[in-house]
PDB file of C-alpha atoms and ligand atoms in Angstrom:
ATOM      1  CA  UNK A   1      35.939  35.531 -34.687  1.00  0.00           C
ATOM      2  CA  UNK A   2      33.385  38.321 -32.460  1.00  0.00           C
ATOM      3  CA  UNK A   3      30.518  35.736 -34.109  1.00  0.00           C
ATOM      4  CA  UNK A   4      31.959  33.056 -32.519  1.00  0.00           C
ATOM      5  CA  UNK A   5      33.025  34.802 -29.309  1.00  0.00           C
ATOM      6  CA  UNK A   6      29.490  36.311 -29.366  1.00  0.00           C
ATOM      7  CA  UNK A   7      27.962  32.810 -29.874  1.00  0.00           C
ATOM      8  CA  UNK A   8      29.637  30.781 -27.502  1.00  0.00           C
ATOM      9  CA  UNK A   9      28.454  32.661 -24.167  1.00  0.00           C
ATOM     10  CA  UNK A  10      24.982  31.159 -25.156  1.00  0.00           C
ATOM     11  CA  UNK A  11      23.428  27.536 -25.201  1.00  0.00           C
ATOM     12  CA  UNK A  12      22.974  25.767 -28.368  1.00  0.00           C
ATOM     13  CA  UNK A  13      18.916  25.390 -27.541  1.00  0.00           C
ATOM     14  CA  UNK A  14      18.494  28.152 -29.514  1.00  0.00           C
ATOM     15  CA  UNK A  15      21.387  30.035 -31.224  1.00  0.00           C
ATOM     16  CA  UNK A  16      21.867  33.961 -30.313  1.00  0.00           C
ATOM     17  CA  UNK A  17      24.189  36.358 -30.907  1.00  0.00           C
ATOM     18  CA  UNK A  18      24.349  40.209 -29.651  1.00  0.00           C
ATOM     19  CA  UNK A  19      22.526  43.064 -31.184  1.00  0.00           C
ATOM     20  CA  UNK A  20      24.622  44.640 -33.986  1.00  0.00           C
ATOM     21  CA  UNK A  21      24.425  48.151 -35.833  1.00  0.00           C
ATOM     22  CA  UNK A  22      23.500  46.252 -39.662  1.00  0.00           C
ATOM     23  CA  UNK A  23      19.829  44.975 -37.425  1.00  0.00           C
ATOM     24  CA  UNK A  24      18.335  48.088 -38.089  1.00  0.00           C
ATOM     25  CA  UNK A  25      16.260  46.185 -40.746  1.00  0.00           C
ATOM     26  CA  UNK A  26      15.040  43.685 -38.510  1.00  0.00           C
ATOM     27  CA  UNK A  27      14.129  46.319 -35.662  1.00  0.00           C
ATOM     28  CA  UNK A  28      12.004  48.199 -38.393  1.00  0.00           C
ATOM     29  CA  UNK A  29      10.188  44.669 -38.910  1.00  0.00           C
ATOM     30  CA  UNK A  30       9.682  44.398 -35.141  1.00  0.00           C
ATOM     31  CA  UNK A  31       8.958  47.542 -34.334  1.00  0.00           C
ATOM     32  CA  UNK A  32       7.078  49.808 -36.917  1.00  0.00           C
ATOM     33  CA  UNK A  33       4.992  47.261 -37.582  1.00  0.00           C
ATOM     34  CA  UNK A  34       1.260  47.269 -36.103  1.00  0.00           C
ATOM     35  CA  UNK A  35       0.672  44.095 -35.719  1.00  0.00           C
ATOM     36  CA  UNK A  36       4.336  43.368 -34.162  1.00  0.00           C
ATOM     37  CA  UNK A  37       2.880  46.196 -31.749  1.00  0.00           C
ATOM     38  CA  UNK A  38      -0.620  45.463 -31.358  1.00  0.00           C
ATOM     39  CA  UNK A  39       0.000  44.614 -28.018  1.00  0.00           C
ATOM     40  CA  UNK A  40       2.692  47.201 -27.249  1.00  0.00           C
ATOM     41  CA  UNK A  41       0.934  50.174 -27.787  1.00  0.00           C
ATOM     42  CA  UNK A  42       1.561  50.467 -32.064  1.00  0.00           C
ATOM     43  CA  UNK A  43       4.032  51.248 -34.375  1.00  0.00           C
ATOM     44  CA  UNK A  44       7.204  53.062 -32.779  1.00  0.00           C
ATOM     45  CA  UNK A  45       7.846  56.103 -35.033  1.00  0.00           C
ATOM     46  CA  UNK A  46      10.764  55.032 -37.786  1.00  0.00           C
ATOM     47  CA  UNK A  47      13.226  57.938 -37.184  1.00  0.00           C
ATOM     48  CA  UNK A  48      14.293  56.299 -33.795  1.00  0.00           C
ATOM     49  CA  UNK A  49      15.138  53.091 -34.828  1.00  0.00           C
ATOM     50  CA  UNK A  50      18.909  53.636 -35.564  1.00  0.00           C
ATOM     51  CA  UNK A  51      19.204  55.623 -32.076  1.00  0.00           C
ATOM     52  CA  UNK A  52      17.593  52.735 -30.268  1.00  0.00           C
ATOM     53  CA  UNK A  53      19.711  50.076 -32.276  1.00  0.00           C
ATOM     54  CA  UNK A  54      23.039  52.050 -31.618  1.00  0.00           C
ATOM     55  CA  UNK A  55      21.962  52.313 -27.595  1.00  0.00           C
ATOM     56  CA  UNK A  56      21.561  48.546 -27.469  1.00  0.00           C
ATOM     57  CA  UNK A  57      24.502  47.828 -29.170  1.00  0.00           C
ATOM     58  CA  UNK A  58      26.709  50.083 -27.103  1.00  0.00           C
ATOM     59  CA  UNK A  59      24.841  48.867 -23.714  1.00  0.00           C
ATOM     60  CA  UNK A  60      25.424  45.259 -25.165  1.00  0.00           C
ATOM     61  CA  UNK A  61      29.154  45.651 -25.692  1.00  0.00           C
ATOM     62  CA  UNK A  62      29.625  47.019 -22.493  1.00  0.00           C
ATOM     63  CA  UNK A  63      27.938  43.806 -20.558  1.00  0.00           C
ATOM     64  CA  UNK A  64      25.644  46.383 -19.054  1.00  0.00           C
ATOM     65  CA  UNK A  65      22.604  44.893 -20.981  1.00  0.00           C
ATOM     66  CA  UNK A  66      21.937  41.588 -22.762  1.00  0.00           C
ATOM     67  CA  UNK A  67      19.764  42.648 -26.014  1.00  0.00           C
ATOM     68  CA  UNK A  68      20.643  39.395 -28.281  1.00  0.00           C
ATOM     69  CA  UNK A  69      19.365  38.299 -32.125  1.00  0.00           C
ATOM     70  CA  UNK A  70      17.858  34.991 -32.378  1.00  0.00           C
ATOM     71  CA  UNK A  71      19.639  33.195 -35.184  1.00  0.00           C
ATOM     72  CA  UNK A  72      17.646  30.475 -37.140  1.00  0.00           C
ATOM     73  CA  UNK A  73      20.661  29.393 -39.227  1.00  0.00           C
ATOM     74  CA  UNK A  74      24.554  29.543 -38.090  1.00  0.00           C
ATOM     75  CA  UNK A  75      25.175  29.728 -42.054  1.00  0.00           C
ATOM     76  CA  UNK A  76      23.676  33.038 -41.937  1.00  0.00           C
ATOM     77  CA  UNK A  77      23.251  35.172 -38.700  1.00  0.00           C
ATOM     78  CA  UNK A  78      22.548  38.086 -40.465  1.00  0.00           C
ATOM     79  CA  UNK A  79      19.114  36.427 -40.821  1.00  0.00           C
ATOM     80  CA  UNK A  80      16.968  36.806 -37.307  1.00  0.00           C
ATOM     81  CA  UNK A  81      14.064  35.341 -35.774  1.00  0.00           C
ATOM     82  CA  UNK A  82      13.582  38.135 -33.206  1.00  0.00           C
ATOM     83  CA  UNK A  83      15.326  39.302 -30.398  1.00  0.00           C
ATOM     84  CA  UNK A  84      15.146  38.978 -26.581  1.00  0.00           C
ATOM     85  CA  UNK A  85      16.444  41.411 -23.992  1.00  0.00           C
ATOM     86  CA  UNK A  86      17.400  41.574 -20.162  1.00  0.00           C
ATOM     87  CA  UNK A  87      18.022  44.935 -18.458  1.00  0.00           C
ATOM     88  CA  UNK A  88      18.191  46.534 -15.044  1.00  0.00           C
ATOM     89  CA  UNK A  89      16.186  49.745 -14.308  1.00  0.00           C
ATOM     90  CA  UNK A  90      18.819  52.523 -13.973  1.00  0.00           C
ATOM     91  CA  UNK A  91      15.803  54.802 -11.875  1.00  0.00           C
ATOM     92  CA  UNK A  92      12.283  55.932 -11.258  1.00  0.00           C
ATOM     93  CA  UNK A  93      11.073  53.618  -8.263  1.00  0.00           C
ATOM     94  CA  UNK A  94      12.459  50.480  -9.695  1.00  0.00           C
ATOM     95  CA  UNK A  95      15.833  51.198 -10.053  1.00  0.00           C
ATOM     96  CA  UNK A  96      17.537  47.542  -9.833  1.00  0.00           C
ATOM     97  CA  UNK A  97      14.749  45.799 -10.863  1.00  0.00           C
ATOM     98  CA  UNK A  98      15.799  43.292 -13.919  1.00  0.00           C
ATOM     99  CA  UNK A  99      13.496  42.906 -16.654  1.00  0.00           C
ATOM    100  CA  UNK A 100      12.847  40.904 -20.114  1.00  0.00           C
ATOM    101  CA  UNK A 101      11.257  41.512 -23.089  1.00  0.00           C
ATOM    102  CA  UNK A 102      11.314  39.364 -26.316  1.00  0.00           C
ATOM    103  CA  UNK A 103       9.699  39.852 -30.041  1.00  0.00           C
ATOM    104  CA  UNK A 104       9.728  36.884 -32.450  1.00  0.00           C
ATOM    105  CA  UNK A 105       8.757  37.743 -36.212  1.00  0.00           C
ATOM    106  CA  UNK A 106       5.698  36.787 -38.137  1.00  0.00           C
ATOM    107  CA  UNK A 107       7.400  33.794 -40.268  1.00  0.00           C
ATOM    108  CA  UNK A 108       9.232  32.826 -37.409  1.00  0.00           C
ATOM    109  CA  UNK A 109       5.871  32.151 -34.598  1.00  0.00           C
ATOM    110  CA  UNK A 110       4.993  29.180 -33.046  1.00  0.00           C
ATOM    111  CA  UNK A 111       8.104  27.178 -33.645  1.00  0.00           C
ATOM    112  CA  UNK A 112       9.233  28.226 -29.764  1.00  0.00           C
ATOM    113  CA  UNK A 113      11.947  30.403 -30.352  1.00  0.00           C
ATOM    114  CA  UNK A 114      10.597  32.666 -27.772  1.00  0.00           C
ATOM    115  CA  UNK A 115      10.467  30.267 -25.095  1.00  0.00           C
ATOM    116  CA  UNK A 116      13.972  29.121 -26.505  1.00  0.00           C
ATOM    117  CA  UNK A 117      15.441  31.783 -26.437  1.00  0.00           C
ATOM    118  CA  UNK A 118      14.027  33.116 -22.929  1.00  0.00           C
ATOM    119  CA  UNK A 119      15.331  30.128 -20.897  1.00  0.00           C
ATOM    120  CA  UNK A 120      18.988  30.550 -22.614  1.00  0.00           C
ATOM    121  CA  UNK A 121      18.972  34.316 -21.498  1.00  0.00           C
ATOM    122  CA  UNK A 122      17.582  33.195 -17.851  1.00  0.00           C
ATOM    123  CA  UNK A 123      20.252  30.073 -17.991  1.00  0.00           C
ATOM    124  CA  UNK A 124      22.624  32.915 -18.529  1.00  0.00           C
ATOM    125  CA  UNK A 125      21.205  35.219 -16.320  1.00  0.00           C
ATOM    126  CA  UNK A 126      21.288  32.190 -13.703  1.00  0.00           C
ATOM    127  CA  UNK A 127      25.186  31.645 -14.295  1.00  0.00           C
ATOM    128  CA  UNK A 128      26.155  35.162 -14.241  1.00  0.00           C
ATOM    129  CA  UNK A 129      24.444  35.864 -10.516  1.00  0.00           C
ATOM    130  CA  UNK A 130      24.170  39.801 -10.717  1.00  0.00           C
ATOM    131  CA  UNK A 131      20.362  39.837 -11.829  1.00  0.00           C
ATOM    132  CA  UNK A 132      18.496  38.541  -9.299  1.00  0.00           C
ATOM    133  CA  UNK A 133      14.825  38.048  -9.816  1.00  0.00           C
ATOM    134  CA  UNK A 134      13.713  38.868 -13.142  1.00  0.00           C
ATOM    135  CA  UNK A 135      10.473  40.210 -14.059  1.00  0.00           C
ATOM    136  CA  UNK A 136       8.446  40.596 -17.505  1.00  0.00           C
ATOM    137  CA  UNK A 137       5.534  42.997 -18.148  1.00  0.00           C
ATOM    138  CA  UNK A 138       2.940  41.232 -21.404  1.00  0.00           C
ATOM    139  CA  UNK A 139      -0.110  43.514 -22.333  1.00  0.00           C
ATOM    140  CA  UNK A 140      -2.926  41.716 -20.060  1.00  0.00           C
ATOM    141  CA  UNK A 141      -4.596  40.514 -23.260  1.00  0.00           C
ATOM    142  CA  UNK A 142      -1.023  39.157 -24.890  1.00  0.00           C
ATOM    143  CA  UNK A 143      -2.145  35.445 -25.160  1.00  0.00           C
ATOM    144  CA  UNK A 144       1.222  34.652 -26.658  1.00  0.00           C
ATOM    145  CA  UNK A 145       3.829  36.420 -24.309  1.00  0.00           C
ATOM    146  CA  UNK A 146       1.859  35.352 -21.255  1.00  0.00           C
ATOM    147  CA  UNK A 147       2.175  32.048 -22.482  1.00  0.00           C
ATOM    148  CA  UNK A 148       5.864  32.182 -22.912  1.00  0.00           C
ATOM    149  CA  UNK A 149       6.093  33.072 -19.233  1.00  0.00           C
ATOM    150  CA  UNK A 150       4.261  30.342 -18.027  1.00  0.00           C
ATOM    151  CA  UNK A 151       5.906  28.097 -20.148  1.00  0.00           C
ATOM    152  CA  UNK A 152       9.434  29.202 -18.754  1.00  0.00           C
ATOM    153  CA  UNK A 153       8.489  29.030 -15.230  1.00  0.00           C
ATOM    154  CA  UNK A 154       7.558  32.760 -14.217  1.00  0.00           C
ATOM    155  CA  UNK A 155       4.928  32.961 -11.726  1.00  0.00           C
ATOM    156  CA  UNK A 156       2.227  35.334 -12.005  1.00  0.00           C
ATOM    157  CA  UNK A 157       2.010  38.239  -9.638  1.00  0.00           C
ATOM    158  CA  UNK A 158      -0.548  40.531 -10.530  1.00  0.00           C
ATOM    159  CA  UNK A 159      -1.346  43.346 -12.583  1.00  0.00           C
ATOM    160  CA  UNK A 160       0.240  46.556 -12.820  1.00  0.00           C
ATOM    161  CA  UNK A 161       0.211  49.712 -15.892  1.00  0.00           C
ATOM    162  CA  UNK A 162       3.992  50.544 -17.330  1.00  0.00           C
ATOM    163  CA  UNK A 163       5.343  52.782 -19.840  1.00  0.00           C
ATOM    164  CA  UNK A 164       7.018  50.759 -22.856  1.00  0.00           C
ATOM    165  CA  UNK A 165       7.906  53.003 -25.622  1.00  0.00           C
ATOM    166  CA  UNK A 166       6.468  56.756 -24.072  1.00  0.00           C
ATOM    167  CA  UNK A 167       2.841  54.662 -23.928  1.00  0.00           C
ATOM    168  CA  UNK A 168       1.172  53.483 -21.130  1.00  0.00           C
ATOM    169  CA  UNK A 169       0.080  49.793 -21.016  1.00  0.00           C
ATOM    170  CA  UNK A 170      -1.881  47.543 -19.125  1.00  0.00           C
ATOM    171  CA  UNK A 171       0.167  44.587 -18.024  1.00  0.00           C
ATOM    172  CA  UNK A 172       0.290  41.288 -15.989  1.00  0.00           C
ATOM    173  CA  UNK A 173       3.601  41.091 -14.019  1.00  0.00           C
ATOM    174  CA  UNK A 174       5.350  37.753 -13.519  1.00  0.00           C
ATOM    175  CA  UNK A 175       8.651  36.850 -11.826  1.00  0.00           C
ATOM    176  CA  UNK A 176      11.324  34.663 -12.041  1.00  0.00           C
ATOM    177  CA  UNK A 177      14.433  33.349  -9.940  1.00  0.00           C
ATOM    178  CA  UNK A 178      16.435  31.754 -12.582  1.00  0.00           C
ATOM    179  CA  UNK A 179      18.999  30.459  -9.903  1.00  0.00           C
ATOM    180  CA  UNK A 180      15.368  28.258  -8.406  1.00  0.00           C
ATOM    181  CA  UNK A 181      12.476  28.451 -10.777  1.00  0.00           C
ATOM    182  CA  UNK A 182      13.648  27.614 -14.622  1.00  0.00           C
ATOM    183  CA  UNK A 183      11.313  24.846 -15.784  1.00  0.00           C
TER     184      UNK A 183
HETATM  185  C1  COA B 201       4.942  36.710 -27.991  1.00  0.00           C
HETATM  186  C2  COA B 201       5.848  36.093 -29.030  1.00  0.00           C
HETATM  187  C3  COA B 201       7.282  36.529 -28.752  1.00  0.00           C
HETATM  188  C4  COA B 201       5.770  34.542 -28.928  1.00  0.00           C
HETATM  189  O1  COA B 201       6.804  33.986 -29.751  1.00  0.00           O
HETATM  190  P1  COA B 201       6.765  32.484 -30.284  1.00  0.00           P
HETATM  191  O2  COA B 201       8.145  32.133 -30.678  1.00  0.00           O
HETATM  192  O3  COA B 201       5.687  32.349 -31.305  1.00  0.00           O
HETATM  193  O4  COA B 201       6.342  31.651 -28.969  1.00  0.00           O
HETATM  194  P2  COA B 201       6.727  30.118 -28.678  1.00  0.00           P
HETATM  195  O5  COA B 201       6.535  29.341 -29.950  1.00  0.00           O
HETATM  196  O6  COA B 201       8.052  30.069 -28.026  1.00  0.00           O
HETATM  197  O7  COA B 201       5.596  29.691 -27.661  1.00  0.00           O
HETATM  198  C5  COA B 201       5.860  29.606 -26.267  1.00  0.00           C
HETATM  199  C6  COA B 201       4.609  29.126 -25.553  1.00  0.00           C
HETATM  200  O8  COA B 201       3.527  30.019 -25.826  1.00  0.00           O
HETATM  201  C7  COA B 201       2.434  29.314 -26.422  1.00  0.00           C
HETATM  202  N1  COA B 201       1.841  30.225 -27.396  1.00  0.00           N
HETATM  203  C8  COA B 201       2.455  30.757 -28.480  1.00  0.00           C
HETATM  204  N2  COA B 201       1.612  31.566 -29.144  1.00  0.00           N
HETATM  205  C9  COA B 201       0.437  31.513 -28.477  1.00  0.00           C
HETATM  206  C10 COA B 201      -0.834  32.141 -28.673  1.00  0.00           C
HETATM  207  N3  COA B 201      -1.058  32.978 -29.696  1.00  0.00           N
HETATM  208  N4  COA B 201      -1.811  31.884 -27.786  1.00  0.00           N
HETATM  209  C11 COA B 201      -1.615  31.056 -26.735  1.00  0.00           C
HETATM  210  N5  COA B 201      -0.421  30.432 -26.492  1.00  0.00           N
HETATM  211  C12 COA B 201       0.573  30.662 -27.361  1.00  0.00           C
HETATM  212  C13 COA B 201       3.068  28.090 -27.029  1.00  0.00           C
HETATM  213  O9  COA B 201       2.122  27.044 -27.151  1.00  0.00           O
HETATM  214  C14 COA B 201       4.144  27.771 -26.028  1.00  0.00           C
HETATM  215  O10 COA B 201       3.624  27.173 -24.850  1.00  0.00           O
HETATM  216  P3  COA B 201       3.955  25.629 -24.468  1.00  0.00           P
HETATM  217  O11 COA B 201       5.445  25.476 -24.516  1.00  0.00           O
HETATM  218  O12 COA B 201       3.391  25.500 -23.089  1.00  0.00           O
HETATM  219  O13 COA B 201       3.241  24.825 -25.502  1.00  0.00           O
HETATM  220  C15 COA B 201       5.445  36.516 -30.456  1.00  0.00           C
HETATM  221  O14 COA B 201       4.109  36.135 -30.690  1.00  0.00           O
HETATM  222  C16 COA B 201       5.578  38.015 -30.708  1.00  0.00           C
HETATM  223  O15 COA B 201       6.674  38.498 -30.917  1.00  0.00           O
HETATM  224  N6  COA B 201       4.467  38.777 -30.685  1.00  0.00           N
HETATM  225  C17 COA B 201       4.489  40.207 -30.980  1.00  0.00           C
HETATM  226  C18 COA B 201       5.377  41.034 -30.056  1.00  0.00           C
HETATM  227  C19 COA B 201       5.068  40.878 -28.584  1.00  0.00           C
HETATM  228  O16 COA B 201       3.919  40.923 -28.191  1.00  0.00           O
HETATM  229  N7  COA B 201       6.144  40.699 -27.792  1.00  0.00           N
HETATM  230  C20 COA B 201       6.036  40.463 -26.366  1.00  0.00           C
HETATM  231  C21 COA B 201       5.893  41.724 -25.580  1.00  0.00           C
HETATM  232  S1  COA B 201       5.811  41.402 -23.839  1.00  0.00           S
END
């Protein structure tokens, strides 16, 4: 019944379903691995994982961020494709600002899940009203991710160095207004 709940707040596009505690495996997969990271800075060290898993989860539950699985099958949602997150910057200069990031496993590349599941967060994002402009941050050199952007309808806006992780990282910054510029 919480599948279903969690499942029909999203657009069939692309099925998604919120973070939950058992994806520990499949943050491991996106996250400790180097070439998942090669563009994030590397490997996160293992012994956070369940910390970072149980803080999306409890952000998630409380609607105060949108950190969502992307489910290849209905049959079996344990199984996931990647995830893709939206979050507002509780402080530091850009406190408000709303941002997205979004992973997609090895197996599971090139069959557009990412950009899938990127416009059903935005189309979300769009219907709720309480995110504004939302902004993503891809390694300058992330052929892939700055791809996705394009291909959802951000629009470029320059350059600019962000922490992701504890690491600094050279970035291109591109913006969206879901309510205006989905694609
Ligand atoms: C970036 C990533 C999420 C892309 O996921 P994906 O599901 O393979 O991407 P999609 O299939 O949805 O592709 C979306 C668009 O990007 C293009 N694209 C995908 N991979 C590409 C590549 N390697 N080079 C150039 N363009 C690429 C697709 O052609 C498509 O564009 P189109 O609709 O205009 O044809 C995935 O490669 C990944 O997780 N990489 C490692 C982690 C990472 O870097 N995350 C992003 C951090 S900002």
């Amino acid at each position: 019944m919480g599948e279903m709940l969690a499942y029909s707040r999203w657009r069939p596009s692309v099925l998604l379903r919120d973070v939950e505690p058992s994806d520990v495996a499949a943050y491991v997969r996106m996250r400790c691995d180097p070439a998942m990271m090669a563009e994030l800075g590397g490997p996160v060290p293992r012994a956070g994982i369940e910390a970072k898993v149980e803080t999306d989860v409890r952000r998630t539950r409380a609607d105060e961020w949108w950190v969502a699985m992307i489910v290849p099958d209905a049959a079996a949602p344990e199984v996931v494709a990647g995830s893709v997150a939206l979050w507002s910057h509780e402080d530091g200069e850009d406190v408000g600002l709303s941002e997205m990031g979004w992973m997609v496993l090895p197996e599971f590349q090139g069959q557009r899940y990412a950009k899938r599941a990127v416009r059903a967060v935005l189309e979300r994002a769009r219907d709720d009203g309480r995110w504004g402009v939302v902004h993503a941050f891809p390694g300058v050199s992330n052929a892939a991710s700055n791809a996705v952007c394009r291909s959802v309808g951000f629009t470029l806006v320059g350059e600019r160095n962000v922490s992701f992780a504890g690491r600094e990282l050279r970035t291109n910054h591109w913006r969206i207004d879901p309510s205006t510029d989905l694609t």
